[in-house]
Coordinates of N, CA and C in Angstrom, one line a residue:
E628 N 88.5 87.6 79.6 CA 88.8 87.6 78.1 C 88.6 86.1 77.3
D629 N 87.6 86.8 76.0 CA 88.2 85.8 74.5 C 89.7 85.4 74.7
G630 N 89.9 84.1 74.8 CA 91.2 83.7 74.4 C 92.1 83.1 76.0
L631 N 91.7 82.9 77.1 CA 92.6 83.6 77.9 C 91.7 83.2 79.0
E632 N 92.7 81.6 79.4 CA 92.8 80.7 80.4 C 92.8 80.2 81.4
G633 N 92.5 80.1 82.4 CA 93.0 79.5 84.0 C 93.0 78.3 84.3
L634 N 94.1 78.0 85.2 CA 93.6 76.5 85.6 C 93.1 76.6 87.3
I635 N 91.6 75.6 87.7 CA 90.9 76.0 89.0 C 92.2 74.7 89.8
H636 N 93.2 74.4 90.0 CA 93.3 73.5 90.8 C 92.6 72.3 91.7
Q637 N 92.4 71.0 91.6 CA 91.4 70.2 92.3 C 91.7 71.0 94.1
S638 N 92.5 70.9 94.2 CA 92.8 71.9 96.0 C 92.0 73.1 95.8
E639 N 92.0 74.2 94.8 CA 91.0 75.0 94.9 C 89.5 75.0 94.3
L640 N 89.4 73.6 94.9 CA 87.5 74.1 94.7 C 86.8 74.0 95.6
S641 N 87.3 73.2 96.5 CA 86.1 73.4 97.9 C 87.3 73.8 99.2
W642 N 87.0 73.5 100.4 CA 87.6 73.8 101.4 C 86.5 72.6 102.3
T643 N 86.0 71.0 101.9 CA 86.3 70.8 102.4 C 86.1 69.1 101.3
K644 N 86.1 69.1 100.2 CA 86.0 68.5 99.9 C 87.3 68.2 99.0
K645 N 88.1 66.7 99.7 CA 89.3 66.5 99.2 C 89.4 65.6 97.7
N646 N 90.2 66.2 96.6 CA 89.9 64.6 95.9 C 89.2 64.9 94.8
I647 N 87.8 66.2 94.9 CA 86.6 65.3 94.2 C 86.7 65.8 92.7
H648 N 86.0 65.0 91.8 CA 86.1 65.0 90.8 C 85.4 67.3 90.6
P649 N 86.4 67.4 89.5 CA 85.9 69.2 89.5 C 84.3 69.0 88.9
G650 N 83.5 68.8 87.9 CA 82.9 68.0 87.2 C 81.5 67.8 88.7
K651 N 81.9 67.2 89.7 CA 80.9 67.2 90.9 C 80.9 68.4 91.9
V652 N 81.7 69.3 91.4 CA 82.0 71.2 92.2 C 81.4 72.5 91.0
L653 N 81.6 71.2 89.6 CA 81.5 73.1 89.0 C 80.8 72.8 87.1
S654 N 80.5 73.4 86.2 CA 79.8 72.8 85.0 C 80.1 73.3 84.5
T655 N 80.6 72.7 82.9 CA 81.0 73.2 82.0 C 80.1 74.6 81.8
S656 N 79.8 75.4 81.3 CA 79.8 77.0 80.8 C 79.4 77.5 81.9
Q657 N 79.1 77.3 83.1 CA 78.7 77.7 84.4 C 79.8 79.4 85.0
K658 N 79.2 80.1 84.9 CA 79.8 80.8 85.8 C 79.7 81.6 87.0
I659 N 81.2 81.7 86.7 CA 81.6 81.9 88.3 C 82.8 83.0 89.0
Q660 N 83.6 83.0 90.0 CA 83.6 84.1 90.4 C 85.4 83.5 90.9
V661 N 86.1 84.1 90.6 CA 87.2 83.5 91.2 C 88.5 84.2 91.2
Q662 N 89.5 83.4 92.5 CA 90.5 84.9 93.4 C 91.8 83.9 91.9
I663 N 92.8 85.3 91.4 CA 94.0 85.2 90.6 C 95.2 84.8 92.1
L664 N 95.9 83.7 92.0 CA 96.7 83.1 92.8 C 98.2 83.4 92.4
E665 N 98.3 83.2 90.7 CA 99.8 83.4 90.6 C 99.6 83.7 88.7
K666 N 100.3 84.3 88.6 CA 99.9 85.1 87.4 C 101.3 85.0 86.6
D667 N 101.5 84.2 85.8 CA 103.5 84.0 85.6 C 103.0 84.3 83.9
M668 N 103.6 85.7 83.1 CA 104.0 85.8 82.0 C 104.6 85.4 81.4
E669 N 105.4 84.6 81.5 CA 106.2 84.1 81.1 C 106.3 82.1 80.6
K670 N 105.6 81.9 80.9 CA 104.4 80.5 81.1 C 103.2 80.8 80.4
R671 N 103.1 82.2 80.3 CA 101.5 82.6 80.0 C 100.5 82.0 80.6
R672 N 100.9 80.8 82.3 CA 99.9 80.2 82.9 C 99.4 81.0 84.0
L673 N 97.4 80.9 84.2 CA 97.4 81.8 85.4 C 96.6 80.6 86.5
S674 N 96.6 80.5 87.4 CA 96.5 79.7 88.8 C 95.6 80.7 89.5
L675 N 94.2 80.0 89.9 CA 93.0 80.4 89.9 C 92.8 79.6 91.0
S676 N 92.4 79.8 92.2 CA 91.0 79.5 92.7 C 89.4 79.8 93.3
Y677 N 88.9 78.5 93.3 CA 87.4 79.4 93.6 C 87.2 79.3 94.6
K678 N 87.6 78.7 95.3 CA 87.0 77.8 97.1 C 87.8 79.1 97.4
N679 N 88.8 80.0 97.5 CA 88.9 81.4 97.9 C 87.6 82.1 97.9
T680 N 86.8 82.0 97.1 CA 85.7 83.6 97.2 C 84.2 83.1 97.5
L681 N 84.2 81.8 98.6 CA 83.3 81.3 98.9 C 83.9 81.1 100.4
D682 N 83.6 81.5 101.7 CA 82.7 81.8 103.2 C 83.7 80.1 103.7
N683 N 85.1 80.1 104.5 CA 85.9 78.9 104.9 C 85.1 78.7 106.2
P684 N 84.1 77.8 106.0 CA 84.2 76.8 106.6 C 84.3 76.7 108.3
W685 N 86.0 76.1 107.7 CA 86.6 76.5 108.9 C 87.4 77.5 109.9
V686 N 86.5 78.6 109.2 CA 86.7 79.7 110.2 C 85.2 80.4 111.0
K687 N 84.2 79.9 110.6 CA 82.8 80.2 110.7 C 82.8 78.8 111.7
F688 N 83.6 77.7 111.8 CA 83.1 76.8 112.5 C 83.8 77.0 114.2
T689 N 85.3 77.4 114.2 CA 86.3 78.3 115.2 C 85.5 79.2 115.6
K690 N 84.8 79.3 115.0 CA 84.1 80.5 115.3 C 82.7 80.4 116.6
D691 N 82.2 80.5 116.1 CA 81.0 79.4 116.7 C 80.9 78.2 117.3
H692 N 82.6 77.1 117.5 CA 82.3 76.9 117.7 C 84.0 76.9 119.6
K693 N 83.9 76.0 120.4 CA 85.1 76.2 120.7 C 85.0 74.3 121.5
E694 N 86.2 74.3 121.5 CA 86.3 72.4 122.8 C 85.9 73.0 124.1
G695 N 84.9 71.7 124.4 CA 84.5 72.4 124.9 C 82.5 71.3 124.9
D696 N 82.4 72.6 124.4 CA 81.3 72.7 123.7 C 80.9 70.9 123.0
E697 N 78.8 71.1 123.6 CA 77.9 70.5 122.9 C 77.8 70.1 121.7
A698 N 78.2 69.0 121.0 CA 77.3 69.2 119.7 C 76.6 67.9 119.4
E699 N 75.7 67.8 118.1 CA 75.5 66.8 117.6 C 75.7 66.9 115.6
G700 N 75.5 65.2 115.5 CA 76.2 64.9 114.0 C 75.4 63.4 113.9
L701 N 75.8 63.2 112.2 CA 74.9 62.5 112.0 C 76.6 61.7 112.0
I702 N 75.7 59.4 112.1 CA 78.0 58.9 111.7 C 77.5 58.7 110.0
K703 N 78.6 59.2 108.9 CA 79.2 59.3 108.0 C 79.4 58.0 108.0
N704 N 80.2 57.7 108.5 CA 81.6 56.0 107.9 C 82.1 55.5 109.1
I705 N 82.2 54.1 109.3 CA 82.4 53.3 111.0 C 83.1 52.9 109.9
T706 N 84.4 52.7 111.2 CA 86.0 52.5 110.7 C 86.2 51.3 112.0
D707 N 87.3 50.9 112.0 CA 88.1 50.0 112.5 C 88.3 50.5 114.1
Y708 N 88.6 51.5 113.9 CA 89.1 52.8 115.1 C 88.3 53.8 114.9
G709 N 87.0 53.4 114.9 CA 86.3 55.3 115.2 C 85.5 55.4 114.1
L710 N 84.8 56.3 114.1 CA 83.3 57.1 113.9 C 83.6 57.9 113.1
F711 N 82.6 58.5 112.3 CA 83.0 59.3 111.3 C 82.3 60.6 111.4
I712 N 82.2 61.8 111.3 CA 80.6 62.0 111.5 C 80.5 63.8 111.2
S713 N 79.4 63.7 110.0 CA 78.9 64.7 110.3 C 78.5 66.2 110.7
I714 N 78.8 67.2 110.8 CA 79.2 67.7 112.5 C 77.5 68.2 111.7
K715 N 76.2 68.7 113.0 CA 75.1 69.3 112.2 C 75.1 71.1 112.2
D716 N 75.2 71.8 110.8 CA 74.6 73.3 110.9 C 76.0 73.3 110.7
S717 N 77.0 72.5 109.6 CA 78.3 72.6 109.3 C 78.9 72.0 107.9
E718 N 79.5 72.2 107.3 CA 80.1 71.7 106.2 C 80.9 70.8 106.6
L719 N 81.3 70.9 107.8 CA 83.2 69.8 108.5 C 82.7 68.8 108.7
D720 N 83.4 67.4 108.9 CA 83.6 66.2 109.6 C 84.4 66.5 110.2
G721 N 84.0 65.3 111.9 CA 84.5 64.9 112.9 C 85.0 63.6 112.8
M722 N 86.3 63.7 113.6 CA 86.6 61.8 113.9 C 85.9 61.4 116.1
I723 N 85.8 60.4 116.0 CA 85.5 59.9 117.5 C 86.3 59.1 117.4
H724 N 87.2 58.8 118.5 CA 88.1 57.6 118.4 C 87.1 56.1 119.2
Y725 N 87.3 54.9 119.3 CA 86.9 54.5 119.2 C 86.9 54.4 121.7
K726 N 88.3 55.1 121.6 CA 88.8 54.9 123.1 C 87.9 56.0 123.7
D727 N 87.5 56.9 122.5 CA 86.7 58.6 123.3 C 85.1 57.8 122.9
L728 N 84.8 56.6 122.9 CA 83.0 56.0 122.6 C 82.2 55.8 124.2
N729 N 83.6 55.4 125.0 CA 83.1 54.9 126.7 C 84.5 54.8 127.4
W730 N 83.9 55.2 129.0 CA 85.2 54.8 129.5 C 85.4 53.5 130.0
S731 N 84.9 52.8 128.8 CA 86.2 51.3 129.4 C 86.5 51.3 128.0
E732 N 86.7 51.9 127.4 CA 87.6 52.4 125.7 C 88.0 51.0 124.7
E733 N 86.9 50.1 124.8 CA 87.3 48.8 124.7 C 86.6 48.8 123.1
D734 N 87.0 48.7 122.3 CA 86.3 48.6 120.3 C 85.3 47.7 120.3
S735 N 85.1 47.1 120.9 CA 83.5 47.0 121.0 C 82.9 47.5 120.9
E736 N 83.0 48.2 121.3 CA 81.9 49.7 122.1 C 81.2 49.9 120.1
L737 N 82.3 50.1 119.2 CA 81.7 50.0 117.7 C 80.8 49.8 117.3
Q738 N 80.3 48.6 117.6 CA 79.3 48.1 117.4 C 77.7 49.0 117.6
K739 N 78.0 49.2 118.7 CA 76.7 49.9 119.2 C 76.2 50.5 117.8
F740 N 76.8 51.1 117.1 CA 76.1 52.4 116.3 C 76.7 52.0 114.9
K741 N 75.4 53.0 114.1 CA 74.7 51.9 112.9 C 75.5 53.9 111.5
K742 N 75.5 53.7 110.7 CA 75.3 54.5 110.2 C 73.9 55.3 110.2
N743 N 74.2 56.6 109.9 CA 72.9 57.8 109.2 C 72.5 58.4 111.0
Q744 N 73.1 56.8 111.6 CA 72.0 57.3 113.1 C 72.8 59.1 113.7
N745 N 72.1 59.4 114.4 CA 72.2 60.7 115.3 C 72.5 60.9 116.4
I746 N 73.6 61.1 117.0 CA 74.5 61.0 118.2 C 74.9 63.3 119.0
K747 N 75.3 62.8 120.0 CA 75.5 63.4 120.6 C 77.3 64.0 121.5
F748 N 77.7 64.8 121.2 CA 78.8 64.9 121.5 C 79.7 65.6 122.2
K749 N 80.7 65.6 122.6 CA 81.7 66.5 122.9 C 82.8 67.0 121.8
I750 N 82.7 68.5 122.0 CA 84.2 68.4 121.1 C 85.3 69.0 122.0
L751 N 86.6 68.0 121.5 CA 87.5 68.0 122.7 C 88.9 68.7 121.8
E752 N 88.9 68.6 120.9 CA 90.3 69.5 119.3 C 89.7 70.5 118.5
I753 N 90.5 71.3 118.3 CA 89.7 71.8 116.9 C 91.4 72.4 116.4
N754 N 91.8 71.4 115.0 CA 92.5 71.5 115.3 C 92.7 72.7 113.3
Q755 N 92.8 73.8 113.3 CA 92.2 74.2 111.5 C 93.6 73.9 111.0
E756 N 94.7 74.1 111.3 CA 95.9 74.2 110.7 C 96.2 72.9 110.1
K757 N 96.2 71.3 110.6 CA 95.6 70.2 110.3 C 94.1 70.2 109.8
E758 N 93.0 70.8 110.3 CA 91.7 70.2 109.5 C 91.5 69.2 109.9
K759 N 91.8 69.2 111.6 CA 91.2 67.8 112.1 C 90.3 68.4 113.4
I760 N 89.1 67.5 113.9 CA 88.3 68.1 114.9 C 87.9 66.7 115.6
R761 N 88.5 66.4 116.9 CA 88.5 65.6 117.3 C 87.3 65.1 118.7
L762 N 86.4 64.0 118.5 CA 85.1 64.5 119.2 C 84.6 63.2 120.5
G763 N 84.1 63.3 121.0 CA 84.1 62.3 121.8 C 83.3 62.1 122.8
I764 N 81.8 61.2 123.2 CA 80.9 61.0 123.5 C 81.3 60.9 125.0
K765 N 82.0 59.7 125.9 CA 81.8 59.7 126.8 C 82.5 60.6 127.8
Q766 N 82.4 61.9 127.7 CA 83.2 62.8 128.2 C 82.2 63.7 128.3
L767 N 80.8 63.2 127.7 CA 79.7 63.7 128.4 C 79.1 63.4 129.6
V768 N 79.9 61.7 130.6 CA 79.3 61.8 131.2 C 80.7 61.9 131.8
K769 N 80.2 61.8 133.5 CA 81.3 61.7 134.5 C 82.3 60.8 134.3
D770 N 83.5 60.7 135.0 CA 84.9 59.6 134.8 C 84.3 58.5 135.8
P771 N 83.6 57.2 135.7 CA 83.2 56.3 137.0 C 84.5 56.3 137.3
F772 N 85.7 56.9 136.8 CA 87.5 55.9 137.5 C 87.4 56.8 138.6
E773 N 86.5 58.1 139.0 CA 87.1 59.1 139.2 C 87.2 58.1 140.9
F774 N 85.9 57.2 141.0 CA 86.1 56.9 142.0 C 87.0 56.5 143.4
F775 N 88.0 56.0 142.2 CA 88.8 55.4 142.7 C 90.4 56.0 142.7
M776 N 90.2 57.4 143.0 CA 90.7 58.4 142.6 C 90.9 58.6 144.9
N777 N 90.7 58.7 144.8 CA 91.1 59.6 146.4 C 90.9 57.4 147.1
K778 N 90.5 56.4 147.0 CA 91.0 55.7 147.1 C 92.8 54.6 147.0
N779 N 92.9 53.6 148.0 CA 94.2 53.5 147.9 C 94.6 51.8 148.2
I780 N 95.5 50.9 147.7 CA 95.6 49.2 147.9 C 94.9 49.7 149.1
S781 N 94.4 48.4 149.7 CA 93.6 47.6 151.1 C 92.0 48.3 151.0
D782 N 91.9 49.2 150.6 CA 90.4 49.6 151.0 C 89.2 48.9 150.7
V783 N 88.4 49.0 151.1 CA 87.6 47.9 151.6 C 85.8 48.7 150.6
V784 N 85.5 47.9 149.6 CA 84.5 48.6 148.8 C 83.6 47.9 148.7
T785 N 82.2 48.4 148.4 CA 81.2 47.2 147.3 C 80.4 48.0 146.7
T786 N 80.4 46.1 145.2 CA 80.4 46.5 144.3 C 78.8 45.4 144.3
I787 N 78.6 45.7 142.8 CA 76.9 45.0 142.5 C 77.3 44.2 141.7
V788 N 76.8 43.0 141.3 CA 77.6 42.1 140.2 C 76.8 41.8 139.1
D789 N 77.0 42.6 137.8 CA 76.3 42.1 136.4 C 76.2 41.3 135.9
S790 N 77.1 40.5 136.2 CA 77.1 39.0 135.0 C 78.3 38.5 135.6
S791 N 78.2 37.0 135.4 CA 79.2 36.2 135.7 C 80.0 35.3 134.8
S792 N 81.1 35.0 134.3 CA 81.8 34.1 133.4 C 82.4 32.9 133.8
I793 N 83.5 32.5 132.9 CA 83.8 31.4 132.9 C 85.0 31.8 134.5
S794 N 85.0 32.7 134.0 CA 86.8 33.9 134.1 C 86.3 34.6 135.8
G795 N 85.5 34.7 136.3 CA 84.8 35.4 137.9 C 83.6 36.4 137.3
I796 N 84.1 37.1 137.7 CA 82.3 37.8 138.2 C 82.6 39.2 137.8
Y797 N 82.0 40.1 136.5 CA 82.3 41.5 136.4 C 81.1 42.2 137.6
V798 N 82.1 43.0 138.2 CA 80.7 44.0 139.4 C 80.7 45.5 138.4
Y799 N 80.7 47.2 138.9 CA 80.5 47.5 139.2 C 80.3 48.5 140.8
V800 N 81.0 49.7 140.6 CA 80.6 50.2 141.6 C 79.9 51.5 141.7
G801 N 78.6 51.8 141.6 CA 78.1 53.0 141.4 C 77.8 53.1 140.5
N802 N 78.8 53.2 139.3 CA 78.5 53.6 138.1 C 78.3 52.2 137.5
K803 N 77.6 52.2 136.3 CA 77.6 50.6 135.6 C 78.8 50.9 133.7
D804 N 79.6 52.0 133.9 CA 80.1 52.6 132.9 C 81.1 51.8 132.7
L805 N 82.1 51.5 133.9 CA 83.1 50.9 134.6 C 83.0 50.2 135.1
L806 N 82.7 48.3 134.5 CA 82.7 47.7 134.8 C 83.8 46.6 135.1
I807 N 83.9 45.9 136.3 CA 85.9 45.6 136.3 C 85.6 43.7 137.0
L808 N 86.7 43.2 136.0 CA 86.5 41.9 136.6 C 86.8 40.9 138.2
I809 N 86.4 40.6 138.3 CA 86.8 39.7 140.0 C 87.1 38.1 138.7
K810 N 88.9 38.2 139.2 CA 88.8 37.0 138.3 C 88.7 35.4 139.5
K811 N 89.0 35.1 138.9 CA 88.1 33.6 139.7 C 88.9 32.9 140.7
N812 N 89.9 33.6 141.0 CA 91.3 32.1 141.8 C 91.4 33.6 143.0
Q813 N 90.2 34.9 142.2 CA 90.5 35.9 143.6 C 88.5 36.7 144.0
L814 N 87.7 34.9 143.7 CA 86.4 35.6 144.4 C 86.9 34.4 146.4
A815 N 87.3 33.5 146.4 CA 87.3 33.8 147.5 C 88.7 33.0 148.1
K816 N 89.0 32.8 149.3 CA 89.6 32.3 149.7 C 89.9 30.3 149.4
E817 N 89.2 29.8 149.8 CA 89.0 28.8 149.4 C 88.8 28.0 148.4
I818 N 88.8 27.5 147.3 CA 89.4 27.0 146.0 C 88.1 26.5 146.1
E819 N 87.1 25.9 147.0 CA 85.8 25.3 146.3 C 84.8 26.4 145.9
N820 N 85.4 27.1 147.0 CA 83.7 28.6 146.4 C 84.3 29.5 145.7
Q821 N 85.1 29.5 144.7 CA 85.8 30.1 143.4 C 84.5 29.8 142.6
R822 N 83.8 29.6 142.6 CA 82.5 29.3 141.1 C 82.3 30.4 141.5
P823 N 82.3 31.3 139.7 CA 81.6 32.5 139.8 C 79.8 32.4 139.9
S824 N 79.3 31.2 139.9 CA 77.9 30.7 139.5 C 77.5 30.7 140.5
R825 N 78.1 31.2 141.6 CA 77.5 31.7 143.7 C 76.9 33.2 143.5
W826 N 77.5 34.4 142.4 CA 76.8 35.3 142.6 C 75.0 35.6 141.5
A827 N 75.4 36.2 142.0 CA 73.8 36.5 140.9 C 73.6 38.1 140.8
K828 N 73.4 38.0 138.8 CA 73.5 39.3 138.6 C 72.4 40.7 139.7
G829 N 73.4 41.4 140.4 CA 72.8 42.5 140.8 C 73.2 42.6 143.3
D830 N 73.7 40.9 142.5 CA 74.3 40.3 144.9 C 75.3 41.8 144.8
R831 N 75.0 42.4 145.9 CA 76.3 43.4 146.7 C 77.6 42.4 147.2
V832 N 78.7 43.2 146.6 CA 79.9 41.8 147.0 C 80.7 42.7 147.7
D833 N 81.1 43.0 148.5 CA 81.9 43.4 149.4 C 83.6 43.3 149.0
C834 N 84.5 43.7 148.3 CA 86.4 43.3 148.1 C 86.9 44.3 148.2
M835 N 88.3 43.6 148.4 CA 89.8 44.3 148.7 C 89.8 45.2 147.1
I836 N 90.7 46.5 146.9 CA 91.8 46.8 146.5 C 93.1 46.2 146.1
A837 N 93.4 45.4 145.3 CA 93.8 44.3 145.4 C 95.5 45.5 144.3
E838 N 95.0 45.3 143.4 CA 96.2 46.6 142.7 C 95.2 48.2 142.7
L839 N 96.1 48.8 142.2 CA 95.7 50.5 141.5 C 96.3 51.4 141.3
N840 N 96.4 51.3 139.8 CA 97.3 52.0 139.2 C 96.1 53.4 138.7
K841 N 96.7 54.7 138.8 CA 95.3 55.6 138.9 C 96.5 56.2 137.1
D842 N 97.1 56.0 136.3 CA 97.6 56.7 135.9 C 97.0 56.4 135.1
T843 N 97.0 54.9 134.9 CA 96.8 54.0 133.7 C 95.3 53.3 133.9
R844 N 94.9 54.1 135.0 CA 93.5 53.8 135.1 C 92.8 51.8 134.6
K845 N 93.7 51.1 135.8 CA 93.9 50.0 136.1 C 93.6 49.8 137.5
V846 N 92.6 48.9 138.0 CA 92.2 47.9 140.0 C 91.8 46.5 139.3
M847 N 92.6 46.3 140.5 CA 92.1 44.3 140.9 C 91.2 44.6 141.9
L848 N 90.2 43.7 141.8 CA 89.5 43.6 143.0 C 89.4 42.2 143.3
S849 N 89.6 41.8 145.0 CA 89.7 40.5 145.8 C 88.8 40.2 146.9
I850 N 88.4 39.4 146.7 CA 87.3 38.8 147.6 C 88.3 38.1 148.7
K851 N 89.0 37.8 148.3 CA 89.7 36.1 148.6 C 91.1 37.1 149.7
D852 N 91.3 38.7 148.9 CA 92.2 39.8 150.1 C 91.7 40.0 151.3
L853 N 90.0 39.8 151.0 CA 89.4 40.5 152.2 C 89.1 39.6 153.2
E854 N 88.6 38.1 153.0 CA 88.5 36.9 153.8 C 89.7 36.5 154.1
E855 N 91.2 36.8 153.7 CA 92.1 36.8 154.7 C 92.6 37.2 155.6
R856 N 92.7 38.5 155.3 CA 92.5 39.5 155.8 C 91.6 40.1 157.6
E857 N 90.1 39.5 157.0 CA 89.3 39.2 158.1 C 89.5 37.9 159.0
Q858 N 89.9 37.0 157.8 CA 90.4 36.1 158.8 C 91.8 35.8 160.2
K859 N 92.5 36.7 159.5 CA 93.4 37.7 160.6 C 93.4 38.6 161.7
I860 N 92.8 39.4 161.0 CA 91.9 40.2 162.1 C 91.2 38.9 163.9
A861 N 90.5 39.2 163.3 CA 89.2 37.0 164.6 C 90.5 36.5 164.7
I862 N 91.0 35.7 164.4 CA 92.6 34.7 164.7 C 93.1 36.0 166.0
K863 N 93.2 37.0 166.1 CA 94.2 37.8 166.7 C 93.7 38.6 167.8
K864 N 92.2 38.5 167.2 CA 91.2 38.7 168.6 C 90.6 37.9 168.9
F865 N 90.7 36.9 168.5 CA 89.4 35.4 169.8 C 90.6 34.5 169.8
G866 N 91.0 35.1 168.8 CA 92.8 32.9 169.7 C 91.9 31.7 168.0

């Protein structure tokens, strides 16, 4: 009616755009539908909502998607702790924490991604109440640490050398997604043989599981321990 005004608070403009300037959503003289939230006759105030006349994207998303589904989207922003993703065919954004990028759980994995890059991921959690969607990339592939779930300390495993450094050699067991460092002091029983340069990329190396914590996903491999055990067996057998 003429002379009758109501206020649409900033929070009632959009389901997804928080703290946005009203001018970026609506324009002066634009004719719109609103929902009356509150009518205060004493203070002569009307509180209105614009977003309540629109489809709630959270309702649609939870209807069309469930946890465990695979989807894709564009990287909207990259921070020190993760990626923010604009989910395809949705108005909503999700976040991939750096620990969910790769089974190595290293924050250096963030450097492999670029803004506006299209990526695939798995939906890990949908929290409509807190308006948060948690996504993951590493969940698209099998957890390489599963290899150790049926192993025990002192078991012998065959590894493949990926690279060497001053600290030791990096190896993997069957899956390159889980690199394990065999420390320099665990490379051989004799100190003069503890040179990482002895091994080249692609070499197969047998070693013993020296430490294994399945809860924290930590494993320590040792060639030295295996050599010592084989020496004891040889001495016992041959004298």
